[in-house]
CSV table of C-alpha atoms in Angstrom, one decimal:
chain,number,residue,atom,x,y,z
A,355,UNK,CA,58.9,-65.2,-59.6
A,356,UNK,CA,55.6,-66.1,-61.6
A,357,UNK,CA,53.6,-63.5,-62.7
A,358,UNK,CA,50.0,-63.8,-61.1
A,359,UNK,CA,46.7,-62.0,-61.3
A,360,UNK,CA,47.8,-59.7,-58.3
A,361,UNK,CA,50.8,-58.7,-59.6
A,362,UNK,CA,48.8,-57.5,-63.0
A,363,UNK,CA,46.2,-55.6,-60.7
A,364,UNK,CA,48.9,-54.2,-59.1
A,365,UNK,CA,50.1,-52.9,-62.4
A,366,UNK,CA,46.5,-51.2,-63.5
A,367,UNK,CA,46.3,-49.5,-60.1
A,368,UNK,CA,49.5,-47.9,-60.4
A,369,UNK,CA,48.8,-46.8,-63.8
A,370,UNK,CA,45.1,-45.9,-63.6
A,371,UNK,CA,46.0,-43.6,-60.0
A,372,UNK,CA,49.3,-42.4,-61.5
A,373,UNK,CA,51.1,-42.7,-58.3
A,374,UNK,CA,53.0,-45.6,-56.4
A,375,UNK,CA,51.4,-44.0,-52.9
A,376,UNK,CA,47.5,-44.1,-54.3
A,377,UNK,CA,47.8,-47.3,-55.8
A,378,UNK,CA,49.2,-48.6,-52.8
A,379,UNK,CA,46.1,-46.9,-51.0
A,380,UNK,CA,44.0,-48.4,-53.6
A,381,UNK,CA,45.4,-52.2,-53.2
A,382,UNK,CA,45.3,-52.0,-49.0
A,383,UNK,CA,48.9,-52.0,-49.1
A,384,UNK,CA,51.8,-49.5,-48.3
A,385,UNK,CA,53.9,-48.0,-50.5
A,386,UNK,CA,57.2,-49.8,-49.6
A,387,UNK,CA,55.2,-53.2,-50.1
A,388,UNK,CA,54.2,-51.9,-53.5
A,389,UNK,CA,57.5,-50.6,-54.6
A,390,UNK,CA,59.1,-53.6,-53.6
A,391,UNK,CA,56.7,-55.8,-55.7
A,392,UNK,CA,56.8,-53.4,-58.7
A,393,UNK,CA,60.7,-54.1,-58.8
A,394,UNK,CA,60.6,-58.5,-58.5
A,395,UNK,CA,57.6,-57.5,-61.3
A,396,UNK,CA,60.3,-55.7,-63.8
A,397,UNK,CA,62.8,-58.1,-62.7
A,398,UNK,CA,61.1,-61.3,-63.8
A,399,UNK,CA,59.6,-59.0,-67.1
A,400,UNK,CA,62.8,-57.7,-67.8
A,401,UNK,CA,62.8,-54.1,-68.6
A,402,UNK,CA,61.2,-50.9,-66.7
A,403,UNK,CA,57.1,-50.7,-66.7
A,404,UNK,CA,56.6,-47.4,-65.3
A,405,UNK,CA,59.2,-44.5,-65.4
A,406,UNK,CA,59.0,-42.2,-62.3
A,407,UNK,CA,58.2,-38.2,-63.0
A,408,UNK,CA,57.3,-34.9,-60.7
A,409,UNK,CA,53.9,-35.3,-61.7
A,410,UNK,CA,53.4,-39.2,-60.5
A,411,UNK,CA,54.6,-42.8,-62.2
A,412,UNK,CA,53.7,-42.9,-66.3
A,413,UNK,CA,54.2,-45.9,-68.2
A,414,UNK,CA,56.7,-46.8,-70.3
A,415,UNK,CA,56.2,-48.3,-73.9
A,416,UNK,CA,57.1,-51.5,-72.2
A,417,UNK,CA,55.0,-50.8,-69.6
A,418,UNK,CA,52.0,-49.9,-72.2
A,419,UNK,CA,52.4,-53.5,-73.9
A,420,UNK,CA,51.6,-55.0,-70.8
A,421,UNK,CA,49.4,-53.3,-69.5
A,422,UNK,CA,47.3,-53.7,-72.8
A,423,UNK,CA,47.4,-57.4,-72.1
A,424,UNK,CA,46.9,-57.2,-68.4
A,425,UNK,CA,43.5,-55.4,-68.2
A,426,UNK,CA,41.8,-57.9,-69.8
A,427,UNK,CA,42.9,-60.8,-67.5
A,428,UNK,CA,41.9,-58.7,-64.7
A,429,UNK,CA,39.1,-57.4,-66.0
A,430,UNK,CA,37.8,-61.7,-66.9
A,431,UNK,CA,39.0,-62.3,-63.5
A,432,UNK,CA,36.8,-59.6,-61.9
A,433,UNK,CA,33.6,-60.8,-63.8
A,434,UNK,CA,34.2,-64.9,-63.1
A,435,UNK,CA,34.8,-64.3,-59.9
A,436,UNK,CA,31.4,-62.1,-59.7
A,437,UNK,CA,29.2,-64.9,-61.5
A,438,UNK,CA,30.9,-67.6,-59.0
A,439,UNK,CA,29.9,-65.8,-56.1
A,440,UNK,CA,26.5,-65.3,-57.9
A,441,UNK,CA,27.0,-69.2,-58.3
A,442,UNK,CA,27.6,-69.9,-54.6
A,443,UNK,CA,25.1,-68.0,-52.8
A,444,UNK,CA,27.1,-65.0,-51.8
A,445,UNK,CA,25.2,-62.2,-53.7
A,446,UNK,CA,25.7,-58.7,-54.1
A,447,UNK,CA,22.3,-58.2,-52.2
A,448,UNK,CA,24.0,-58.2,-48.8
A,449,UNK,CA,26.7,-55.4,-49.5
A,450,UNK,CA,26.6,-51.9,-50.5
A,451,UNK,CA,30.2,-50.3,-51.5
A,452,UNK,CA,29.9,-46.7,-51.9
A,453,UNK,CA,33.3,-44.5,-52.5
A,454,UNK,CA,34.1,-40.7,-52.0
A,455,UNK,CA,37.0,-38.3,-52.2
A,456,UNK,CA,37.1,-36.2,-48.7
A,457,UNK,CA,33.8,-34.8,-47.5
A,458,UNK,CA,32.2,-33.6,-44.0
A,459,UNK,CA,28.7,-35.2,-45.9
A,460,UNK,CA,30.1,-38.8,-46.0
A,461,UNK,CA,29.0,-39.2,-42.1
A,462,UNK,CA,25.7,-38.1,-42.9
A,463,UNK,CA,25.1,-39.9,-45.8
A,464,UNK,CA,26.1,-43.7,-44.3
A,465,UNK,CA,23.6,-42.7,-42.0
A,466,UNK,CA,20.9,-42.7,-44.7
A,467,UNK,CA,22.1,-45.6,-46.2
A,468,UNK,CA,22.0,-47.7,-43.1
A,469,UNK,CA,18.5,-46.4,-42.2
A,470,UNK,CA,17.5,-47.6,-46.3
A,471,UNK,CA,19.2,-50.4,-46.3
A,472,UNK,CA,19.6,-51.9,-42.9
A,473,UNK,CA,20.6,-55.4,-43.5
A,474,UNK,CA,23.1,-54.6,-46.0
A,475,UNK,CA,26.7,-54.7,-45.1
A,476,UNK,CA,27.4,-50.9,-46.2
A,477,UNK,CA,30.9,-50.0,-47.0
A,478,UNK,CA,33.0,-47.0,-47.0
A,479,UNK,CA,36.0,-46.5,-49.6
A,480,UNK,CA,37.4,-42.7,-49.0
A,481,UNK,CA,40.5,-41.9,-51.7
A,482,UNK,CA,41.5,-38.6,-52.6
A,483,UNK,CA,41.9,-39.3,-56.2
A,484,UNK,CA,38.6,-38.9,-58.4
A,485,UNK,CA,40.0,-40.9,-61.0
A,486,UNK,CA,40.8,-43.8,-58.7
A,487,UNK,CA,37.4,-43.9,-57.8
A,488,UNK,CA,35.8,-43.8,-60.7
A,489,UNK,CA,38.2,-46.5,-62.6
A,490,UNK,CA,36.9,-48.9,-59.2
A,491,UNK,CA,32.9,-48.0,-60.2
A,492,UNK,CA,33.9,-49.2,-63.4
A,493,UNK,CA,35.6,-52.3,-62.2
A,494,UNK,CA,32.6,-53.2,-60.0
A,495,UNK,CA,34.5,-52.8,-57.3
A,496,UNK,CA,32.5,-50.0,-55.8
A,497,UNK,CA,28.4,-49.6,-56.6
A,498,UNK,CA,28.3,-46.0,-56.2
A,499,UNK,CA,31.1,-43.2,-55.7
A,500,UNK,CA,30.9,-39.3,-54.6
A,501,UNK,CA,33.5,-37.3,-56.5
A,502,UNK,CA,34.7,-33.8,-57.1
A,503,UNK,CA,36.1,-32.4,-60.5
A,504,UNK,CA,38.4,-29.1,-60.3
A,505,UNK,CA,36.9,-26.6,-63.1
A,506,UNK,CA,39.1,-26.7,-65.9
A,507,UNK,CA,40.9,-30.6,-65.7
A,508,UNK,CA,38.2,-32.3,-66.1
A,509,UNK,CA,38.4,-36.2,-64.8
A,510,UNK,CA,38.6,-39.2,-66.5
A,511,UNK,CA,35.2,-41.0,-67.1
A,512,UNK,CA,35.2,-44.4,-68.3
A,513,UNK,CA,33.2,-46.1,-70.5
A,514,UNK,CA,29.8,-47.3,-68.9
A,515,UNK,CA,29.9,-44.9,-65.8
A,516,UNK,CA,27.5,-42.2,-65.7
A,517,UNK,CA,27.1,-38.9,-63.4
A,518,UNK,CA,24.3,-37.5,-61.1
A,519,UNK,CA,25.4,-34.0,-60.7
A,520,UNK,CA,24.8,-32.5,-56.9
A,521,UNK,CA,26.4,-29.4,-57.9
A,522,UNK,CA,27.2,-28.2,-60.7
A,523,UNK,CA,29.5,-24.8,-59.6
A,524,UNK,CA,30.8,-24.7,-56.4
A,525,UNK,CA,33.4,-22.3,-54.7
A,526,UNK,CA,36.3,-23.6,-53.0
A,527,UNK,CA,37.1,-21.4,-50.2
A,528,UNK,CA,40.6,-20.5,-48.6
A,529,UNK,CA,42.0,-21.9,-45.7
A,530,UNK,CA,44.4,-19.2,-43.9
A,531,UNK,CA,45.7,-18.1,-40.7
A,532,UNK,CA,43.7,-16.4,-37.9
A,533,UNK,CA,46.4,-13.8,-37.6
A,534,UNK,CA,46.5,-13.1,-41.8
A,535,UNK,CA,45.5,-9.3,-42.5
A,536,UNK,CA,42.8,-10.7,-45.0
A,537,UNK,CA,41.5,-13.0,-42.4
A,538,UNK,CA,39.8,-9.9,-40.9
A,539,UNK,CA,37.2,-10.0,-44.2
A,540,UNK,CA,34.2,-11.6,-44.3
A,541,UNK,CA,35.7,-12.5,-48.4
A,542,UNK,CA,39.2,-12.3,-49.4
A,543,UNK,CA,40.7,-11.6,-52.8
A,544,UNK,CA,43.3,-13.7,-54.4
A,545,UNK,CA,45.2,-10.0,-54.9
A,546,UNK,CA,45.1,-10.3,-50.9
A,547,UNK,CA,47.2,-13.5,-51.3
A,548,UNK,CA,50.0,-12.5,-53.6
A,549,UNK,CA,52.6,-12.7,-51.6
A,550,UNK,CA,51.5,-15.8,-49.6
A,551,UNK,CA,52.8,-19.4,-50.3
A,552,UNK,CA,50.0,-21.4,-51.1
A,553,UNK,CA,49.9,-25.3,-51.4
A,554,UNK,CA,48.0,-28.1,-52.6
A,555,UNK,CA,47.9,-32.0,-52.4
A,556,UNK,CA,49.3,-33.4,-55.7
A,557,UNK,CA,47.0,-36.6,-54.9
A,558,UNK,CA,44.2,-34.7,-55.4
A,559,UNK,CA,43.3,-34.5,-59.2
A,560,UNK,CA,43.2,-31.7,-61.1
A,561,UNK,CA,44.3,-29.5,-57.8
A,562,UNK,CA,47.5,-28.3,-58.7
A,563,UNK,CA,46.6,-27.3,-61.7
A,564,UNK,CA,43.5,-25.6,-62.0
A,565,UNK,CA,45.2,-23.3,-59.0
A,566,UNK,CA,48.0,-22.8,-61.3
A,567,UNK,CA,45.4,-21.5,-64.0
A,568,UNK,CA,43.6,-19.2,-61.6
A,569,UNK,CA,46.7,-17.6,-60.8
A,570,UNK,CA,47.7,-16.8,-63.6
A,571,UNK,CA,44.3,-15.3,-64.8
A,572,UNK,CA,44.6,-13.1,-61.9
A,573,UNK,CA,48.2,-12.1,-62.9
A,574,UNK,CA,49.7,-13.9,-59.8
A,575,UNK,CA,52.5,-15.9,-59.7
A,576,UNK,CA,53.1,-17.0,-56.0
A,577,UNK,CA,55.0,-19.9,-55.1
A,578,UNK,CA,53.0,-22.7,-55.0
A,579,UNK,CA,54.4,-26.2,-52.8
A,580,UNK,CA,52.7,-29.9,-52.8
A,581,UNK,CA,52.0,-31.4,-49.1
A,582,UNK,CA,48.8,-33.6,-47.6
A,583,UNK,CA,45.6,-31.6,-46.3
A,584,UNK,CA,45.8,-33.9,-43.7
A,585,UNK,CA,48.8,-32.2,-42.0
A,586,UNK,CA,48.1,-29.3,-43.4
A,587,UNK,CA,46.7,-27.2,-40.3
A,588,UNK,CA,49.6,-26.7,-38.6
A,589,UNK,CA,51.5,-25.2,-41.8
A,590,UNK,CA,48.0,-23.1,-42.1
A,591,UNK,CA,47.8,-21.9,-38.2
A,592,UNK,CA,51.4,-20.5,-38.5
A,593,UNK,CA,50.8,-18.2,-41.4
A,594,UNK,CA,53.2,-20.9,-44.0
A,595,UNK,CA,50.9,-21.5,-45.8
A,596,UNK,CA,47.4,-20.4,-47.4
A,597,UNK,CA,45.1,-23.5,-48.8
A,598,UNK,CA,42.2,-24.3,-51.0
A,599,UNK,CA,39.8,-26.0,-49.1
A,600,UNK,CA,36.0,-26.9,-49.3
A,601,UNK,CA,33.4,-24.4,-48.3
A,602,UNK,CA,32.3,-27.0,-46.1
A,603,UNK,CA,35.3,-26.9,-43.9
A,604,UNK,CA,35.5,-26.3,-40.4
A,605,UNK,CA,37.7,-23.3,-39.2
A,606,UNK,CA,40.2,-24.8,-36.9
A,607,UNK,CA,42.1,-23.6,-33.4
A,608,UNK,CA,44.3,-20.8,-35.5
A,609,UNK,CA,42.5,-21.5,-39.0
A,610,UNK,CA,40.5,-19.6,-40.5
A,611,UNK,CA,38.2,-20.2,-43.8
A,612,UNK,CA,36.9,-17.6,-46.3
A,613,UNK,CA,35.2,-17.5,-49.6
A,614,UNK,CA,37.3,-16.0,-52.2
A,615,UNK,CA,36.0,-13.0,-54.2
A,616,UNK,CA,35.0,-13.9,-57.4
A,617,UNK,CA,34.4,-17.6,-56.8
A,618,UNK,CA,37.8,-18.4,-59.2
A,619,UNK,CA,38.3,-21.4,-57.7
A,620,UNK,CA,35.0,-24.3,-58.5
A,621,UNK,CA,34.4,-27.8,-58.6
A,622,UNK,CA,31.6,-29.8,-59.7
A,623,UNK,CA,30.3,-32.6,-57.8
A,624,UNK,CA,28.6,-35.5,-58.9
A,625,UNK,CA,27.5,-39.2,-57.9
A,626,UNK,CA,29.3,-41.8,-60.3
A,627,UNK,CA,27.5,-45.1,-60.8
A,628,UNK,CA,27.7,-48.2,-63.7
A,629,UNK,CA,25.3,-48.1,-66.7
A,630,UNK,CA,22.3,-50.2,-66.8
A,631,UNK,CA,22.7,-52.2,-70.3
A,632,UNK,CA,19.1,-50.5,-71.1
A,633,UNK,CA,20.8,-47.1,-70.6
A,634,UNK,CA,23.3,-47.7,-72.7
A,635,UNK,CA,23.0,-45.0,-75.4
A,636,UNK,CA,25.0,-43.1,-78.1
A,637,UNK,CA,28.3,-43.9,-79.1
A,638,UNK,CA,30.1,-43.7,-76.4
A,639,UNK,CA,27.8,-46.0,-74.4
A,640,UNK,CA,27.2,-43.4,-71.5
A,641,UNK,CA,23.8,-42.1,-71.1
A,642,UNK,CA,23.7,-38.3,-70.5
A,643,UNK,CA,24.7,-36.4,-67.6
A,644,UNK,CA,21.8,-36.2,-64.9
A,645,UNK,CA,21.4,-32.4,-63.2
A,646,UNK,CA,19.8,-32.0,-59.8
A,647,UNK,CA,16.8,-32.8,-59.1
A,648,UNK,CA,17.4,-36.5,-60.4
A,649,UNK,CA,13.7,-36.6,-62.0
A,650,UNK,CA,14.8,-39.0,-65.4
A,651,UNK,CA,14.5,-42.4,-65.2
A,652,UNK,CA,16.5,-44.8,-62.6
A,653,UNK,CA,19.7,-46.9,-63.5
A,654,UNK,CA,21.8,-48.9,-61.7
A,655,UNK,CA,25.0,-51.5,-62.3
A,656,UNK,CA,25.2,-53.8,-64.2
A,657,UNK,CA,24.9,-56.6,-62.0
A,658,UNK,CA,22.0,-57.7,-59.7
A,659,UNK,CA,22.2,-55.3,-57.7
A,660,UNK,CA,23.8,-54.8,-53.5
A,661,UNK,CA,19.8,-54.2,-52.5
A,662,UNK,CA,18.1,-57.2,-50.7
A,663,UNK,CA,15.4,-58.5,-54.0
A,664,UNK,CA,15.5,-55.7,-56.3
A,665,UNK,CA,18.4,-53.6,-58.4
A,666,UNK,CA,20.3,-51.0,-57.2
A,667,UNK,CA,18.5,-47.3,-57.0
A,668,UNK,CA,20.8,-44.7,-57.4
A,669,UNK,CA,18.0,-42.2,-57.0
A,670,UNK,CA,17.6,-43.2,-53.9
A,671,UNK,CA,21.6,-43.1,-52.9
A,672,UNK,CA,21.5,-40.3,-55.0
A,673,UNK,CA,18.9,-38.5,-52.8
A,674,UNK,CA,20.2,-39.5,-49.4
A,675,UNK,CA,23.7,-37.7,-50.5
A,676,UNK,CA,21.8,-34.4,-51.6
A,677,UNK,CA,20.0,-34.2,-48.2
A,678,UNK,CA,23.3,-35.6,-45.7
A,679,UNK,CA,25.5,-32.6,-48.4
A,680,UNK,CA,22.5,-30.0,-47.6
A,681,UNK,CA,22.7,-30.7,-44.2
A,682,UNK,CA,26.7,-29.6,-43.7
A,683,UNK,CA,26.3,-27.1,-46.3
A,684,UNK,CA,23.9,-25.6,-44.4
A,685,UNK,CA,25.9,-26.0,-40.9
A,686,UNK,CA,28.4,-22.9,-42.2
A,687,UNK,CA,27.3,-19.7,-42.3
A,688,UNK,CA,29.6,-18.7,-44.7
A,689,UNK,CA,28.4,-21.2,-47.5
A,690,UNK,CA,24.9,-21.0,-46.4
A,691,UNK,CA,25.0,-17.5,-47.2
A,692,UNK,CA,26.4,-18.6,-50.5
A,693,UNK,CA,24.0,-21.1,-51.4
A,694,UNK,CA,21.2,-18.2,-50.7
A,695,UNK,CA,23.1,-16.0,-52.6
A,696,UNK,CA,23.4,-17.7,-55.8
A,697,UNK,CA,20.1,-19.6,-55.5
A,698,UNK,CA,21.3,-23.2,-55.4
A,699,UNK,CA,19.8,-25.8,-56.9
A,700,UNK,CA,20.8,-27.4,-53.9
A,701,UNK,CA,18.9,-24.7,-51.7
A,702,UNK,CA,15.9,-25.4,-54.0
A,703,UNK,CA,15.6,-29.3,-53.5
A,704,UNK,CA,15.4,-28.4,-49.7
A,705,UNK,CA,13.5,-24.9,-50.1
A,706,UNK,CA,10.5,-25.6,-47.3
A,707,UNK,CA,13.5,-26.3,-44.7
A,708,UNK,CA,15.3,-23.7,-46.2
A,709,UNK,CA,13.2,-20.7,-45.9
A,710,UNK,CA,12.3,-21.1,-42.5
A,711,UNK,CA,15.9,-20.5,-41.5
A,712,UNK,CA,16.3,-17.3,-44.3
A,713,UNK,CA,15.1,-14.7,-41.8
A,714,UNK,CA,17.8,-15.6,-39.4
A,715,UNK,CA,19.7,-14.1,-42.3
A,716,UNK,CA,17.4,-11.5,-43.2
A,717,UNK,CA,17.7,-12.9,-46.6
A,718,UNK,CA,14.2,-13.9,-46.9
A,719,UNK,CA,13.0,-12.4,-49.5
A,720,UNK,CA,11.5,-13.7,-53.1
A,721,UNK,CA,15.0,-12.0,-55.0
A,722,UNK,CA,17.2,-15.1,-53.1
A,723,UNK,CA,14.7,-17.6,-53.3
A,724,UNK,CA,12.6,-18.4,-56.2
């Protein structure tokens, strides 16, 4: 077999996600397909490229060599073939590629983009895995992607990608069963959990072990399992299992969701996008992080542009996402409560709408909202 520039993007996916089964996600293929390729890859290379851990698949020092050489063919290959569609007519004006890890706001938000941009051929690219996200905004191969980063393992930015921030603390709730003692509270305690087995999705970054952390600053050492939140209810309903999950969740038949005490358990959320080139500052070449409101001045990729005669405006994407996230935030009572509570900047972007619903609370007055 002849190495080609498949097989070599293949080989970047698998080491930027870490995992055979998110690169496969990644490429559009499954993981059987992909295993089966890495192995006529090492055959014709001769020697093992990536050595298979608990935590995911790391390269080897083989693996390292060629990967050094591999990303910038793909990376020369990515750019030609963006300047020959350029070339040909097929610009980025008629597509918009927008990416996010899991979230209730991603309906919302399309929404808003397809109002804006109406004869733009909007995309959707959902992957649990920040970093594989990001790593594609860098690539060009998404314009725009909505991530989460778990408090304490903080992701992996590349060079030339910068961040909106939506929100810059938020608490992850706790997905339970209806039947649990705790369940009974309006907030739980992790001490209410201690002898519960909790578990998290490995694919998600940064889960596993920023639980692990919080754990152990609460002096708990339950048993903690990997599985997918997909199929995670059922495990949940029948009292197996206790979850983190996003205060944004819905509480399903035999589920229930909780804030924890404390808030231990954050993540900050933010809107990834490429560098302009006039943006380009310092030595790392990423501009500064942007807080909520966005009020500095607009950026967009480094190409053209997915808009229909002008560049890219992230403020704008970056806006639509505030008000679709607003909108499910505010949906729960729980987190709406929450977001009153702790004066969100969120809550503030939105404060008109906002305070005419504070009385349902009878949190109304000027010591929630300033």
């Amino acid at each position: 077999m002849e190495l080609e520039v498949r097989h070599l993007r293949a080989l970047c996916a698998i080491a930027d996600t870490g995992s055979l089964r998110k690169a496969a996600r990644q490429l559009g293929m499954t993981q059987p397909s992909l295993t089966t390729q890495l192995r006529r890859i090492e055959n014709t290379i001769g020697g093992r490229l990536f050595s298979r851990e608990v935590t995911g698949s790391r390269p080897t020092p083989l693996g390292r060599s060629v990967l050094c050489r591999a990303r910038p063919i793909v990376a020369e290959m990515n750019a030609l073939l963006s300047e020959v569609r350029l070339e040909a007519g097929q610009t980025a004006d008629a597509r918009l590629r927008v990416g996010s890890t899991g979230s209730r706001a991603v309906v919302g938000w399309l929404r808003r983009l397809r109002d804006r941009y109406p004869d733009a051929d909007t995309t959707i690219h959902i992957d649990v895995s920040a970093n594989a996200l990001l790593q594609m905004v860098a690539a060009n191969q998404l314009d725009v992607a909505f991530v989460h980063e778990v408090e304490g393992a903080p992701l992996r930015v590349p060079e030339g990608v910068e961040r909106r921030v939506l929100v810059e603390r938020e608490p992850q709730f706790v997905a339970l069963a209806e039947t649990h003692p705790a369940a009974a509270r309006p907030t739980v305690r992790l001490a209410d959990l201690a002898a519960d087995q909790w578990m998290v999705d490995p694919s998600v970054d940064g889960e596993g072990p920023g639980l692990r952390r919080v754990l152990a600053a609460a002096g708990l050492n339950p048993r903690v399992v990997y599985g997918d939140y997909l199929t995670a209810a059922d495990l949940v309903a029948s009292g197996e299992v206790v979850t983190p999950c996003q205060p944004t969740a819905r509480s399903r038949q035999g589920v229930a969701v909780r804030p924890l005490h404390g808030d231990p358990l954050t993540v900050r959320l933010f809107l990834a996008s490429r560098v302009a080139p006039a943006a380009r500052t310092g030595a790392a070449g990423r501009a500064p992080d942007m807080a909520l409101p966005a009020d500095t001045e607009a950026t967009g990729p480094d190409d053209p542009g997915t808009v229909p005669g002008a560049p890219l405006d992230v403020d704008a994407l970056f806006g639509d996402l505030a008000d679709a996230y607003f909108e499910i935030a505010w949906a729960g009572s729980a987190y709406r409560q929450w977001l009153v509570r702790n004066e969100s900047p969120l809550l503030r972007s939105h404060e008109p709408r906002a305070r005419d619903a504070l009385d349902v609370l009878g949190l109304a007055g000027p010591a929630e909202v300033s």
